JSON list of C-alpha atoms and ligand atoms in Angstrom, two decimals:
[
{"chain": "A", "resi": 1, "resn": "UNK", "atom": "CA", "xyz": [115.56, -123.18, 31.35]},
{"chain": "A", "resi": 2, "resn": "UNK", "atom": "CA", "xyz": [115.28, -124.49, 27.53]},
{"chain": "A", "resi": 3, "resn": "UNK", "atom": "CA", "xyz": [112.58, -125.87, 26.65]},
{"chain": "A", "resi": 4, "resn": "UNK", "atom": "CA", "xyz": [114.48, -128.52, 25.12]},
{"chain": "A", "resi": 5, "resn": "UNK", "atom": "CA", "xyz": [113.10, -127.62, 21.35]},
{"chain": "A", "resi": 6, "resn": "UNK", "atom": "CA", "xyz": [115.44, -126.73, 18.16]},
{"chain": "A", "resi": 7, "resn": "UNK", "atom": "CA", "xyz": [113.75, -123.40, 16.94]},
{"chain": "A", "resi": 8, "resn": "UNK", "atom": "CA", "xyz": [112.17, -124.48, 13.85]},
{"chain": "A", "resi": 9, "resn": "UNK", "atom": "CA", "xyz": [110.49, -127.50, 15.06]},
{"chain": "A", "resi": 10, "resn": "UNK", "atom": "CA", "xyz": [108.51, -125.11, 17.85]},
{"chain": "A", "resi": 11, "resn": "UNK", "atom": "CA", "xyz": [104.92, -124.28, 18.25]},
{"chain": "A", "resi": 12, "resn": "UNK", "atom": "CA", "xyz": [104.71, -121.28, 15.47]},
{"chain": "A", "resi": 13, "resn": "UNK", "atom": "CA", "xyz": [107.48, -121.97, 14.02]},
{"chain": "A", "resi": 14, "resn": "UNK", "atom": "CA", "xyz": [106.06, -120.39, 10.45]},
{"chain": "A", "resi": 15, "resn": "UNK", "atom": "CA", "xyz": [107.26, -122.75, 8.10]},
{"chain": "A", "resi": 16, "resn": "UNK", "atom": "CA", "xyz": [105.79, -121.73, 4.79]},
{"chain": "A", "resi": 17, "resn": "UNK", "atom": "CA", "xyz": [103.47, -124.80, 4.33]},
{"chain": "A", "resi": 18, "resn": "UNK", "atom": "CA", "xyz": [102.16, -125.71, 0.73]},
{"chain": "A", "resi": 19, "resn": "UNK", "atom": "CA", "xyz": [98.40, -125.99, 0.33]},
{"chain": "A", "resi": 20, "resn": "UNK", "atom": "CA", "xyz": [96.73, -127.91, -3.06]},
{"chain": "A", "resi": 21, "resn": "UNK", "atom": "CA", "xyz": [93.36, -126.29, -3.12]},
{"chain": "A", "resi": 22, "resn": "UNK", "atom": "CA", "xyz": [90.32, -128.61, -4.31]},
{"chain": "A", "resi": 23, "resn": "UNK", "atom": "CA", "xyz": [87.34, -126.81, -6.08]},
{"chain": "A", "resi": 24, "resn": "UNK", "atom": "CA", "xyz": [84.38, -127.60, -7.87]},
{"chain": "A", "resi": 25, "resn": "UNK", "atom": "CA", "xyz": [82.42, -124.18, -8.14]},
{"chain": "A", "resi": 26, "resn": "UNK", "atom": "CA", "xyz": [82.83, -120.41, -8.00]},
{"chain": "A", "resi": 27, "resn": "UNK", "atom": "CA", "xyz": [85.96, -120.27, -5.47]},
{"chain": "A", "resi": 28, "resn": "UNK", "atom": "CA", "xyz": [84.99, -117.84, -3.44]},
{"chain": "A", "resi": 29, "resn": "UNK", "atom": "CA", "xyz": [86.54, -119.10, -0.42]},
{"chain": "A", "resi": 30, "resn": "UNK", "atom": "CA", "xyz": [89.96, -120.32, -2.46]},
{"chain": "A", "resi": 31, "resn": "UNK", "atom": "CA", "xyz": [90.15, -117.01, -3.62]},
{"chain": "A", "resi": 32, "resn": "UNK", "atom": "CA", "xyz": [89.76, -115.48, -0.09]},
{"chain": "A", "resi": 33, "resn": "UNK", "atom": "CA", "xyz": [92.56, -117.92, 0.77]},
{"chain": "A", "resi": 34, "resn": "UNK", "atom": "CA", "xyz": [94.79, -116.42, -1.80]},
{"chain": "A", "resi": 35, "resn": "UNK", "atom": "CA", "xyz": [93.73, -112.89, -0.25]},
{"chain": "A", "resi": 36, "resn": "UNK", "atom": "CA", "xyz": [94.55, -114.34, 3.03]},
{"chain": "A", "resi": 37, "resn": "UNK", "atom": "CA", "xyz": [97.86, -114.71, 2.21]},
{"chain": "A", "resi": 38, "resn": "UNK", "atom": "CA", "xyz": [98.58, -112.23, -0.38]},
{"chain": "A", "resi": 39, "resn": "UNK", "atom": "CA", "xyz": [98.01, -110.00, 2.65]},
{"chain": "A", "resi": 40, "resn": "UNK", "atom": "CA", "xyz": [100.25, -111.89, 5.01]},
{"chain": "A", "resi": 41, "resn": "UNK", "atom": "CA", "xyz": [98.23, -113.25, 7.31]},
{"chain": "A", "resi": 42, "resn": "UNK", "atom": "CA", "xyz": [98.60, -117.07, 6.23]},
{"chain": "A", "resi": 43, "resn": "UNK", "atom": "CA", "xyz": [102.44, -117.97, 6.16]},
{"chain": "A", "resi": 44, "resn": "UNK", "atom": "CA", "xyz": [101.21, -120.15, 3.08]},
{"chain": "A", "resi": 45, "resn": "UNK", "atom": "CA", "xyz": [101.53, -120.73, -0.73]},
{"chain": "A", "resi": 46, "resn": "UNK", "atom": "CA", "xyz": [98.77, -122.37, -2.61]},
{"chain": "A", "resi": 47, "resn": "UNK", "atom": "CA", "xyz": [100.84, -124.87, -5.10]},
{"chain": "A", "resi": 48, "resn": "UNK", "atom": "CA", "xyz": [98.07, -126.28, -7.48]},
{"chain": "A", "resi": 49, "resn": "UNK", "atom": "CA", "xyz": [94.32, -125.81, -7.17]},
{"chain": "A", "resi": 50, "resn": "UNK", "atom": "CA", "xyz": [92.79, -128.31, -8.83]},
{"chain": "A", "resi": 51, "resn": "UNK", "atom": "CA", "xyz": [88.98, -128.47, -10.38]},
{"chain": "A", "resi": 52, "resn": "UNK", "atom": "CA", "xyz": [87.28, -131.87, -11.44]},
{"chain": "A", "resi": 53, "resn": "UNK", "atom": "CA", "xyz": [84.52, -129.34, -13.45]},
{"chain": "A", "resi": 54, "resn": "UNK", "atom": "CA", "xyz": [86.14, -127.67, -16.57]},
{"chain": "A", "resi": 55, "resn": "UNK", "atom": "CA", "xyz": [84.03, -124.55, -16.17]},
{"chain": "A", "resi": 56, "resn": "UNK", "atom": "CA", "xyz": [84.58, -123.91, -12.72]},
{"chain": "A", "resi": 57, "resn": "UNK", "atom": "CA", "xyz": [85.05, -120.31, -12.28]},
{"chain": "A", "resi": 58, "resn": "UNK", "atom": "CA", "xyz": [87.29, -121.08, -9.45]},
{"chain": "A", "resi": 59, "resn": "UNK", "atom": "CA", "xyz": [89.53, -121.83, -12.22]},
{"chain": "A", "resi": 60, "resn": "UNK", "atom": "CA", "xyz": [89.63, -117.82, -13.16]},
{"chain": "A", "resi": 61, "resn": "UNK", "atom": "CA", "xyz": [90.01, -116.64, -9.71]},
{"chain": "A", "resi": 62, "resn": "UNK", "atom": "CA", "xyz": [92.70, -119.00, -9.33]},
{"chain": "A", "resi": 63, "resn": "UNK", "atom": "CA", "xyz": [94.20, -117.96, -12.79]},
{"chain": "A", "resi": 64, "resn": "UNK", "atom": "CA", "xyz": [93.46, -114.13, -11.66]},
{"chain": "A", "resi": 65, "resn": "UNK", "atom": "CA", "xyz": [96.12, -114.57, -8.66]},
{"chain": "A", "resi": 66, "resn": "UNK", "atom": "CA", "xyz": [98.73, -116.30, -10.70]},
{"chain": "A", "resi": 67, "resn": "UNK", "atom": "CA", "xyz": [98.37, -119.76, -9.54]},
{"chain": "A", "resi": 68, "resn": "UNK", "atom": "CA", "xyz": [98.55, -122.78, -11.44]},
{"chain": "A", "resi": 69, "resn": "UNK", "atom": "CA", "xyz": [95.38, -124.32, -11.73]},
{"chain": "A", "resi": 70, "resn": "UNK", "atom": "CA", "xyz": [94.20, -127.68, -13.77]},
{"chain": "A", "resi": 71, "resn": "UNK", "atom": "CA", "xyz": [91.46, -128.88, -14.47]},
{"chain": "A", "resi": 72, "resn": "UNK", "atom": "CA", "xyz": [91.45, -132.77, -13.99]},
{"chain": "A", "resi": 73, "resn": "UNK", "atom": "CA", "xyz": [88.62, -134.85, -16.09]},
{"chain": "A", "resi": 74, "resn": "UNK", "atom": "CA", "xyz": [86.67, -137.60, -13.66]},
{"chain": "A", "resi": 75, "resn": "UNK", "atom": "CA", "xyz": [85.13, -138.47, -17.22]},
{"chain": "A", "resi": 76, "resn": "UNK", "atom": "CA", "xyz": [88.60, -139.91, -18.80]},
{"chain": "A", "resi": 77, "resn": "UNK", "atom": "CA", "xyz": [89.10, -142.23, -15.33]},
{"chain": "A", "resi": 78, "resn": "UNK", "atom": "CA", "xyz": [87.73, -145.89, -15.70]},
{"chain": "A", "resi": 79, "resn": "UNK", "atom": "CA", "xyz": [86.19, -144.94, -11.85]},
{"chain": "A", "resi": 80, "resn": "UNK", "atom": "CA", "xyz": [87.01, -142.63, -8.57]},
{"chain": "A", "resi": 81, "resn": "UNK", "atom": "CA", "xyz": [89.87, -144.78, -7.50]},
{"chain": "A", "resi": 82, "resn": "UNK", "atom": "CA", "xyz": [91.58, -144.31, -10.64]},
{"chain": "A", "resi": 83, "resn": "UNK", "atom": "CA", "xyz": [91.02, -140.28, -10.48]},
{"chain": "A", "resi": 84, "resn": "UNK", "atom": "CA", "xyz": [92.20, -139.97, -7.12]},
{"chain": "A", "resi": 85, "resn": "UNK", "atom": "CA", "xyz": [95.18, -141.65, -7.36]},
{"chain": "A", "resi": 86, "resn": "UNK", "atom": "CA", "xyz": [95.73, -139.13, -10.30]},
{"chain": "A", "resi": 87, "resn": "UNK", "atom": "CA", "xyz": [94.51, -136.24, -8.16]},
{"chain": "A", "resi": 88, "resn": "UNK", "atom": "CA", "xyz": [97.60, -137.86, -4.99]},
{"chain": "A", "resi": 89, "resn": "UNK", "atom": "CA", "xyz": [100.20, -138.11, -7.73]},
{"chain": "A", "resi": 90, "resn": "UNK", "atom": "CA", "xyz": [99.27, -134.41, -8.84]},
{"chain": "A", "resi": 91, "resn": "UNK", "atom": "CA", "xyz": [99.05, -133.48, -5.55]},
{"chain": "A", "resi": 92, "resn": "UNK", "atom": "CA", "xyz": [102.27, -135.09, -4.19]},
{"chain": "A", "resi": 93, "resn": "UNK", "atom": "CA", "xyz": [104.25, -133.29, -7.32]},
{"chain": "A", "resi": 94, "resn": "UNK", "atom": "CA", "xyz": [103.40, -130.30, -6.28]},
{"chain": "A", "resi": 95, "resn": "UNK", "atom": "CA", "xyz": [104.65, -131.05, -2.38]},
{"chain": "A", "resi": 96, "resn": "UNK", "atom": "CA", "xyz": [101.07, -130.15, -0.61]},
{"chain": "A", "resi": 97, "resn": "UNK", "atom": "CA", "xyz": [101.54, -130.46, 2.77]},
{"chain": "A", "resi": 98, "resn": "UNK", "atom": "CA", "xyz": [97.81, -129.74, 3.91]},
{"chain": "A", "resi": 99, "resn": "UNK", "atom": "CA", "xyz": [94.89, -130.16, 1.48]},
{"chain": "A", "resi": 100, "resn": "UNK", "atom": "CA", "xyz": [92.11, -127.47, 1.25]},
{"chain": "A", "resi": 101, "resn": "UNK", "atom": "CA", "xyz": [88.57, -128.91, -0.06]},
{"chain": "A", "resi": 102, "resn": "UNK", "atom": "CA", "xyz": [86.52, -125.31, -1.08]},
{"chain": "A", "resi": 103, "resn": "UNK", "atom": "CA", "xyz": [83.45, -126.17, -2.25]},
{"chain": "A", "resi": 104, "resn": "UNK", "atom": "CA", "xyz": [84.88, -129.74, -4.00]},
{"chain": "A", "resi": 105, "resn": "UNK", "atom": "CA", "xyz": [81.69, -131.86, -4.22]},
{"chain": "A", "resi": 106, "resn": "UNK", "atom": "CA", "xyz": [82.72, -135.12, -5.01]},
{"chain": "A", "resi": 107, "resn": "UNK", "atom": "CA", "xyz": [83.74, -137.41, -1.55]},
{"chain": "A", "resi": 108, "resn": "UNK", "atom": "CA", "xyz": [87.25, -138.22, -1.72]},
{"chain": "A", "resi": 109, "resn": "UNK", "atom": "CA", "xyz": [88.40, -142.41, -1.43]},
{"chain": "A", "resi": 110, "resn": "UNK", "atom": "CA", "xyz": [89.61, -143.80, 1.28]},
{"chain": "A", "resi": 111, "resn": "UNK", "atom": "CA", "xyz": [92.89, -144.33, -0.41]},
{"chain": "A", "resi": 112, "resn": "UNK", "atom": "CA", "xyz": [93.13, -140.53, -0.92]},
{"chain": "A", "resi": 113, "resn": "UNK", "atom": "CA", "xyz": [92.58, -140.14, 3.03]},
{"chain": "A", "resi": 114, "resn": "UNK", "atom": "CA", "xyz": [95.42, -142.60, 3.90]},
{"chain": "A", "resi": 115, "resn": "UNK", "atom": "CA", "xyz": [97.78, -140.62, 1.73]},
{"chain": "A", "resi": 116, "resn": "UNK", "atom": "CA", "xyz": [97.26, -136.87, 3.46]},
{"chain": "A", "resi": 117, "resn": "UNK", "atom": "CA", "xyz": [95.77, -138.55, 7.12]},
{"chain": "A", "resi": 118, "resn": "UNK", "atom": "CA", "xyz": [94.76, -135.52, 8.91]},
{"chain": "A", "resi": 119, "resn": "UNK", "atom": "CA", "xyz": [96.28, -132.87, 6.53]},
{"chain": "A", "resi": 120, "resn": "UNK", "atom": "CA", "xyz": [92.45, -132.59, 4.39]},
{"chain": "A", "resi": 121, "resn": "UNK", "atom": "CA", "xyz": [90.30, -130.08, 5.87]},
{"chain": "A", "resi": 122, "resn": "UNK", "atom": "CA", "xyz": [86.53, -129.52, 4.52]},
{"chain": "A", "resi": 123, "resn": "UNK", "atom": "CA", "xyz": [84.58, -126.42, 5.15]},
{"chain": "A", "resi": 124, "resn": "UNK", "atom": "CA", "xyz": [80.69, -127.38, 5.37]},
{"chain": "A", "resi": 125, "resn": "UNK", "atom": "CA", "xyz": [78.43, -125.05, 5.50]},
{"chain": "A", "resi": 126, "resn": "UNK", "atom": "CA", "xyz": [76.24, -126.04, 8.74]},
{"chain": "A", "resi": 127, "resn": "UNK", "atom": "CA", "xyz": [76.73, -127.11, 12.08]},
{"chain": "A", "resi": 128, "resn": "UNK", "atom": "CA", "xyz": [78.26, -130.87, 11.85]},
{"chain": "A", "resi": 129, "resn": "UNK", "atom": "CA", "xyz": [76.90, -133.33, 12.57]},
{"chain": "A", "resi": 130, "resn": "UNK", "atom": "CA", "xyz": [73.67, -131.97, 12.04]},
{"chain": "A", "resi": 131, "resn": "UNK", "atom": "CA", "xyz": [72.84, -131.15, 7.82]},
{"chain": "A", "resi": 132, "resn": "UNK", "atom": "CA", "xyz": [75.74, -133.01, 6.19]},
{"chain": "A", "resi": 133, "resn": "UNK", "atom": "CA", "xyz": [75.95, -133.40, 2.57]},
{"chain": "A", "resi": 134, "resn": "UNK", "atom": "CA", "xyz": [75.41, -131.31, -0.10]},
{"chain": "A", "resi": 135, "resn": "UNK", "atom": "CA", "xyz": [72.69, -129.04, 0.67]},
{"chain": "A", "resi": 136, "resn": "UNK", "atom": "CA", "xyz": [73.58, -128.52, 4.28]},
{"chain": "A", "resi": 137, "resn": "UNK", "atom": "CA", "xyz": [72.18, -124.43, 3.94]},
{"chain": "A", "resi": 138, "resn": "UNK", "atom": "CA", "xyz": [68.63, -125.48, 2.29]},
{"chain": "A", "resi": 139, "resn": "UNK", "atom": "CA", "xyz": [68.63, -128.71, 4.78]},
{"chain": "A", "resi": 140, "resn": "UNK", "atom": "CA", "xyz": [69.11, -126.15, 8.11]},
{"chain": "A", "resi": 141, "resn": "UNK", "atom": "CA", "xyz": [66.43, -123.46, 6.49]},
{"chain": "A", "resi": 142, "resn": "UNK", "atom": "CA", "xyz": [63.80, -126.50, 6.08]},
{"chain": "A", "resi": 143, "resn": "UNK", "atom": "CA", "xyz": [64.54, -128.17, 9.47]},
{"chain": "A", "resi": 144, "resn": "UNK", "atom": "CA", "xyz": [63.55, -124.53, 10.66]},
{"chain": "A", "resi": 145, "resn": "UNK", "atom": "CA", "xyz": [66.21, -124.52, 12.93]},
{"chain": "A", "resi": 146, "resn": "UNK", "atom": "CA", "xyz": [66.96, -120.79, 14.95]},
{"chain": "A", "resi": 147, "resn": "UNK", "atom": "CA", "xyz": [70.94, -121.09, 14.42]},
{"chain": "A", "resi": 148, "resn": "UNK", "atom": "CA", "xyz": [72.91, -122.83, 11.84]},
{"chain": "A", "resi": 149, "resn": "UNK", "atom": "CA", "xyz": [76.60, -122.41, 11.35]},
{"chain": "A", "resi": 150, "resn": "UNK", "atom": "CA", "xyz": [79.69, -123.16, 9.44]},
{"chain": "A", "resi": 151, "resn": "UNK", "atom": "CA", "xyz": [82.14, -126.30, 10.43]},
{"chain": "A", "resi": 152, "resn": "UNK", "atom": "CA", "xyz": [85.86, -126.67, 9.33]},
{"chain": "A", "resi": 153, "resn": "UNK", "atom": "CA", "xyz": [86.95, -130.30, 10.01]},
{"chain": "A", "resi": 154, "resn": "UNK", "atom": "CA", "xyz": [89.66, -132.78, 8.76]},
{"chain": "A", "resi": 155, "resn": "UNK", "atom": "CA", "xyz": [88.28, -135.27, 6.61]},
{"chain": "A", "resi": 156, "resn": "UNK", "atom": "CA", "xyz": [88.21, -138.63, 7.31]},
{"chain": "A", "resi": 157, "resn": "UNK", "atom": "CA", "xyz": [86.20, -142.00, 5.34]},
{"chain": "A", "resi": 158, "resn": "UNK", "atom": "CA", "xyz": [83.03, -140.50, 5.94]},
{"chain": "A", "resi": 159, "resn": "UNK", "atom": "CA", "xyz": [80.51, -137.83, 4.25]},
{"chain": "A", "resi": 160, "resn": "UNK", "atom": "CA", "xyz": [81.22, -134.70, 6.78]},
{"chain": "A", "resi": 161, "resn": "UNK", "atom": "CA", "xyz": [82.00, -136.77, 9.50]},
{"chain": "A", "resi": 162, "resn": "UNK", "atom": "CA", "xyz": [85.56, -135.99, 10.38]},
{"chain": "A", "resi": 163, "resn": "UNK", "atom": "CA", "xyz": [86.87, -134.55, 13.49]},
{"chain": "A", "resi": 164, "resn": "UNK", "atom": "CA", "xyz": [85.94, -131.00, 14.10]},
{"chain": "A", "resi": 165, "resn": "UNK", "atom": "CA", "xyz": [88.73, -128.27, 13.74]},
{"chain": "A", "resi": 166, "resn": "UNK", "atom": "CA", "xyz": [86.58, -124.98, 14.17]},
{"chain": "A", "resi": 167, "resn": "UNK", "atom": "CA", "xyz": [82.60, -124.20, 14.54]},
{"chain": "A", "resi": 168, "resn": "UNK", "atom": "CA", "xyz": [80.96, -121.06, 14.71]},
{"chain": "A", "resi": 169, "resn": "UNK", "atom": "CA", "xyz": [77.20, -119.76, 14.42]},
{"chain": "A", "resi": 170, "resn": "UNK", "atom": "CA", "xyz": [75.03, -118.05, 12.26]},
{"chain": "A", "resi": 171, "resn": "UNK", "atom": "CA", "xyz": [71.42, -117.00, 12.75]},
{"chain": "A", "resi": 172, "resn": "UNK", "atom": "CA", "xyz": [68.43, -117.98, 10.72]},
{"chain": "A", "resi": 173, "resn": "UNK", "atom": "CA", "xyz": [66.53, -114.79, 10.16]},
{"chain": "A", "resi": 174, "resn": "UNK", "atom": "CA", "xyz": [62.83, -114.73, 9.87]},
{"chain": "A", "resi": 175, "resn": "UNK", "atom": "CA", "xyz": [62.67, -114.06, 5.88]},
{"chain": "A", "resi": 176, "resn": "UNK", "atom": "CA", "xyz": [65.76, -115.60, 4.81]},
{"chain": "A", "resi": 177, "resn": "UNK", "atom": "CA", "xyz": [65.93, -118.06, 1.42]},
{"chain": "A", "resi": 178, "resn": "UNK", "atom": "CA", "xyz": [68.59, -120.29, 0.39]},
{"chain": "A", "resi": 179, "resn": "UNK", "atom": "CA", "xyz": [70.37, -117.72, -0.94]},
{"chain": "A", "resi": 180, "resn": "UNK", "atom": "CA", "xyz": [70.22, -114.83, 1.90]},
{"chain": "A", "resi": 181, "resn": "UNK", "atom": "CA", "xyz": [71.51, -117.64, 4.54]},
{"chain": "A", "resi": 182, "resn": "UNK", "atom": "CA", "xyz": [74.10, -118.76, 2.46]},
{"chain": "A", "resi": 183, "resn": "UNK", "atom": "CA", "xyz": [75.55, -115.29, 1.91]},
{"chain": "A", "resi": 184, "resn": "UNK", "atom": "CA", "xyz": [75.80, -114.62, 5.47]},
{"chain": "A", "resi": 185, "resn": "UNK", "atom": "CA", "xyz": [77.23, -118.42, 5.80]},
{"chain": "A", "resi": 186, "resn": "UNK", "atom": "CA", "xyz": [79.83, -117.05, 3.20]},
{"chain": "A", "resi": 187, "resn": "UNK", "atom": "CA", "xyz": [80.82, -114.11, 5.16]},
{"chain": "A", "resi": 188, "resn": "UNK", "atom": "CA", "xyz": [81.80, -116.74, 8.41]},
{"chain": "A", "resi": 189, "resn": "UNK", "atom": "CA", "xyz": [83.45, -119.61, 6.22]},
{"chain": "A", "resi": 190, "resn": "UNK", "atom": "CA", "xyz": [85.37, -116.23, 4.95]},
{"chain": "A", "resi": 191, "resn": "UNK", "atom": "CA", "xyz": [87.28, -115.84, 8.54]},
{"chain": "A", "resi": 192, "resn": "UNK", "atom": "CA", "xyz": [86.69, -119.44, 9.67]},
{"chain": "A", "resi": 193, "resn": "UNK", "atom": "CA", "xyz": [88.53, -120.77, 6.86]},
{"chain": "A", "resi": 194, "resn": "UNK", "atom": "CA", "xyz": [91.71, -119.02, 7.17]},
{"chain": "A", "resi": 195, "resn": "UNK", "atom": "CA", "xyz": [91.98, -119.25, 10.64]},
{"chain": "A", "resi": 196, "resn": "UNK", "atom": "CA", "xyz": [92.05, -123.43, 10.65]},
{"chain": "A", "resi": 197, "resn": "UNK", "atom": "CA", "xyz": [94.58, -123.08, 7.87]},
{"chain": "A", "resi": 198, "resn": "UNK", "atom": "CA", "xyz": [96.62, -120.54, 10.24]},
{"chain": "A", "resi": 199, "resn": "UNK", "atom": "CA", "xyz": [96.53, -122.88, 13.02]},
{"chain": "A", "resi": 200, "resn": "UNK", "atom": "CA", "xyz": [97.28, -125.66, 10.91]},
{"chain": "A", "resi": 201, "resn": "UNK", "atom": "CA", "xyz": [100.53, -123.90, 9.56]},
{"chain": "A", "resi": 202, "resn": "UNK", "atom": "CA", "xyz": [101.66, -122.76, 12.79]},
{"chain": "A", "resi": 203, "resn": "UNK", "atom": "CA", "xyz": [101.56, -126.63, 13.68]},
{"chain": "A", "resi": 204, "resn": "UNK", "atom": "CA", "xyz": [98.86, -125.79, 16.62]},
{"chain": "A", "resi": 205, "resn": "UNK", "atom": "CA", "xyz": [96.68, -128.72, 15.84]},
{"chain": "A", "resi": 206, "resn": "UNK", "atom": "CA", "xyz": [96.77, -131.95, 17.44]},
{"chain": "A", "resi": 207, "resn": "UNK", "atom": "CA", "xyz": [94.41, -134.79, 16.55]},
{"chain": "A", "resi": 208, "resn": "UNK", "atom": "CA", "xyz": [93.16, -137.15, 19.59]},
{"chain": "A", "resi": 209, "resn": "UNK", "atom": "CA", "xyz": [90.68, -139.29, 18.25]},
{"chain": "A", "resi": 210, "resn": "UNK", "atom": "CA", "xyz": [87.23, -137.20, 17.04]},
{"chain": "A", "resi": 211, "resn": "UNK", "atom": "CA", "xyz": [89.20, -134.42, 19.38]},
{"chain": "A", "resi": 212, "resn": "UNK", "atom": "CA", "xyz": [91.64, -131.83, 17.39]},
{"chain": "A", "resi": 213, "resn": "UNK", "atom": "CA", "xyz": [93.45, -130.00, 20.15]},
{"chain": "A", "resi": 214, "resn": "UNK", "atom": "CA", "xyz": [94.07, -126.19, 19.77]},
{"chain": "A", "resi": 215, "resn": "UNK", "atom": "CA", "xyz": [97.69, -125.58, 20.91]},
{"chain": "A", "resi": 216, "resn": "UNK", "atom": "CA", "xyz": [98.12, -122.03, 22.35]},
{"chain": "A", "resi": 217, "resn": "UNK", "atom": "CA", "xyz": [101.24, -119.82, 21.12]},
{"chain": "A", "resi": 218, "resn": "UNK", "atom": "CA", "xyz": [103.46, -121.52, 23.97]},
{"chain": "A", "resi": 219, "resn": "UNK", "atom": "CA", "xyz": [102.31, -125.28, 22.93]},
{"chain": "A", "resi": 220, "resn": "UNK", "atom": "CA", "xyz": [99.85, -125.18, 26.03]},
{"chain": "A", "resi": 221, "resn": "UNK", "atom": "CA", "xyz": [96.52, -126.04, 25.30]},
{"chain": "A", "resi": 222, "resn": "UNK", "atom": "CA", "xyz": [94.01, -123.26, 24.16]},
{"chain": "A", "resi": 223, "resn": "UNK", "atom": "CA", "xyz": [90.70, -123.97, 25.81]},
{"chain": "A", "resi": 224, "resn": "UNK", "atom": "CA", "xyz": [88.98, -120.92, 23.57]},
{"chain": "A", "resi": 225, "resn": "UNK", "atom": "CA", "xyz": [89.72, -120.26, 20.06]},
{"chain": "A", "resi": 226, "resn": "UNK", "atom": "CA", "xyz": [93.05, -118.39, 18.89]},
{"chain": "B", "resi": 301, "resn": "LIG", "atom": "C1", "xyz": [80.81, -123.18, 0.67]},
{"chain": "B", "resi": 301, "resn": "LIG", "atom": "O1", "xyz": [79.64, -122.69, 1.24]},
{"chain": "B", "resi": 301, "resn": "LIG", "atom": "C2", "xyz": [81.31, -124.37, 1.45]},
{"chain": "B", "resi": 301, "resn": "LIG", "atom": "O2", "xyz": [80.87, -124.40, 2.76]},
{"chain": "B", "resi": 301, "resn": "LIG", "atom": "C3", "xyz": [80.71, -125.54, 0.71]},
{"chain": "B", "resi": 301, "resn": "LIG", "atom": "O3", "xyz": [80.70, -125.15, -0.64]},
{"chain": "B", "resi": 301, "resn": "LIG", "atom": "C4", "xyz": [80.62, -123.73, -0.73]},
{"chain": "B", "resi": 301, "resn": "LIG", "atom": "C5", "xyz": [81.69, -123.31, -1.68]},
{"chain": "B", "resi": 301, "resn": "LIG", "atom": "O4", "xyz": [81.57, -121.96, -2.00]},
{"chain": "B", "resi": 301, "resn": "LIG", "atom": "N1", "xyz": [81.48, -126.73, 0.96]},
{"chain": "B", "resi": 301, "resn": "LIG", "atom": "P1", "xyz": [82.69, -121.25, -2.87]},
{"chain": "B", "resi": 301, "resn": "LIG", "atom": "O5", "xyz": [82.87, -122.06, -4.15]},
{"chain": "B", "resi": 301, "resn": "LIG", "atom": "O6", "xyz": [83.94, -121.19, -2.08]},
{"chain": "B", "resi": 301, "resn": "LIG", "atom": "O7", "xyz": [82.13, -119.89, -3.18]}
]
C-alpha cells in the first residue's frame, strides 16, 4: 500500500540542511558540531557561524574546520533591533535553514524569532525551567540540588523558556565547583546537542504548543528518545 508520500518529502528523508551557528565564547560545542558531521553522523553543513565578541575563540575552531566565520560588532548598531536584523539578513544569505545558539549570550528579538519560528534551538546548561539564564551551572550548585542537567529547546520570546526538544541528567557530586560540574555538563551537551540537530534534519520534530513531538523512523510517534 503507498503511503501516499513522494520520497524526498518522507520522515528521514536526509536532506542536507544548512545550519548558521551563533557563538559568543570558546565553541566547544560548535566545534563538536563540525566533528559531528565531519564524521557523518549529522547530514548537515554549517554555512556561517557567526560571533557578536571579536575574540571569541569559537572564531578559531570555526576557522580550524574551514568554515566561514564573522564576527558581527553589536557596538556599530544604534540598538539590538538594528543588529539582529543584520544578523537575519546574514543569516538568510547564507540559506540557514535551522539556527544553532552555542553558548551565544545575548537574547535574541522577537523579530529575529518570527523570521526562523521554530528552526532556533538553545542548549542551556540545566534542567529548564528550573536555573535559566546565564549562570544556570553555578545557580544548580548553590540551590544544592542532587541532579542538574542539560536542556536543548527551540527558542521562543522568552529567556530559556521555549519548548523543550531534549533533556537529560547529570549528577551533582559531593565536591564539585563550578568548574568540575560544568565539565561533566559539557560532556552531555556534547551528545545532546547533535542528536536534536539529527532529529531536526531528519524532519522528526513536530511542534504542538510547549510540546515538540519526536517522530520515530516511520513518522509514528517516538514515546522514548531516538
Ligand atoms: C554551554 O555550556 C551551553 O550550555 C551554554 O554555554 C556553554 C557554551 O560552551 N549555553 P561552549 O562555548 O560551547 O564551550
Amino acid at each position: 500500500m503507498s503511503s501516499g508520500r513522494t520520497p524526498d518529502a518522507g520522515i528521514g528523508a536526509c536532506e542536507i540542511r544548512r545550519l548558521g551557528v551563533l557563538i559568543s565564547g570558546s565553541g566547544t560545542n560548535l566545534e563538536n558540531i563540525a566533528v559531528k558531521i565531519e564524521e557523518g553522523y549529522l547530514r548537515a553543513r554549517i554555512a556561517v557561524v557567526i560571533s557578536d565578541r571579536e575574540d571569541a575563540y569559537g572564531l578559531v575552531r570555526a576557522r580550524r574546520h574551514g568554515l566561514q566565520a564573522v564576527f558581527l560588532d553589536p557596538g556599530s548598531f544604534p540598538d539590538r533591533v538594528s543588529f539582529d536584523r543584520e544578523l537575519i539578513r546574514v543569516l538568510q544569505e547564507n540559506r540557514v535553514d535551522l539556527v544553532i545558539l552555542a553558548g551565544y549570550m545575548r537574547m535574541v528579538s522577537p523579530e529575529f524569532v518570527e523570521a526562523f519560528r521554530h528552526r532556533i534551538m538553545n542548549i542551556h546548561p540545566a534542567l529548564l525551567p528550573s536555573f535559566p539564564g546565564t549562570s544556570g551551572v553555578a545557580d544548580a550548585l548553590a540551590y544544592g540540588v542532587k541532579v542538574t542537567g542539560v536542556t536543548v529547546h527551540f527558542v521562543d520570546e522568552g529567556l530559556d523558556t521555549g519548548p523543550v526538544i531534549l533533556q537529560d541528567t547529570v549528577p551533582v557530586l559531593p565536591g564539585d565547583d563550578v568548574e568540575s560540574l560544568h565539565e561533566r555538563i559539557h560532556g552531555v551537551e556534547y551528545r545532546l546537542y547533535p542528536e536534536a540537530i539529527r532529529l531536526f534534519c531528519e524532519g522528526r520534530l513536530r511542534v504542538e504548543g510547549r510540546h515538540v513531538r519526536i517522530l520515530g523512523e516511520g513518522g509514528e510517534e517516538s514515546i522514548g528518545l531516538a
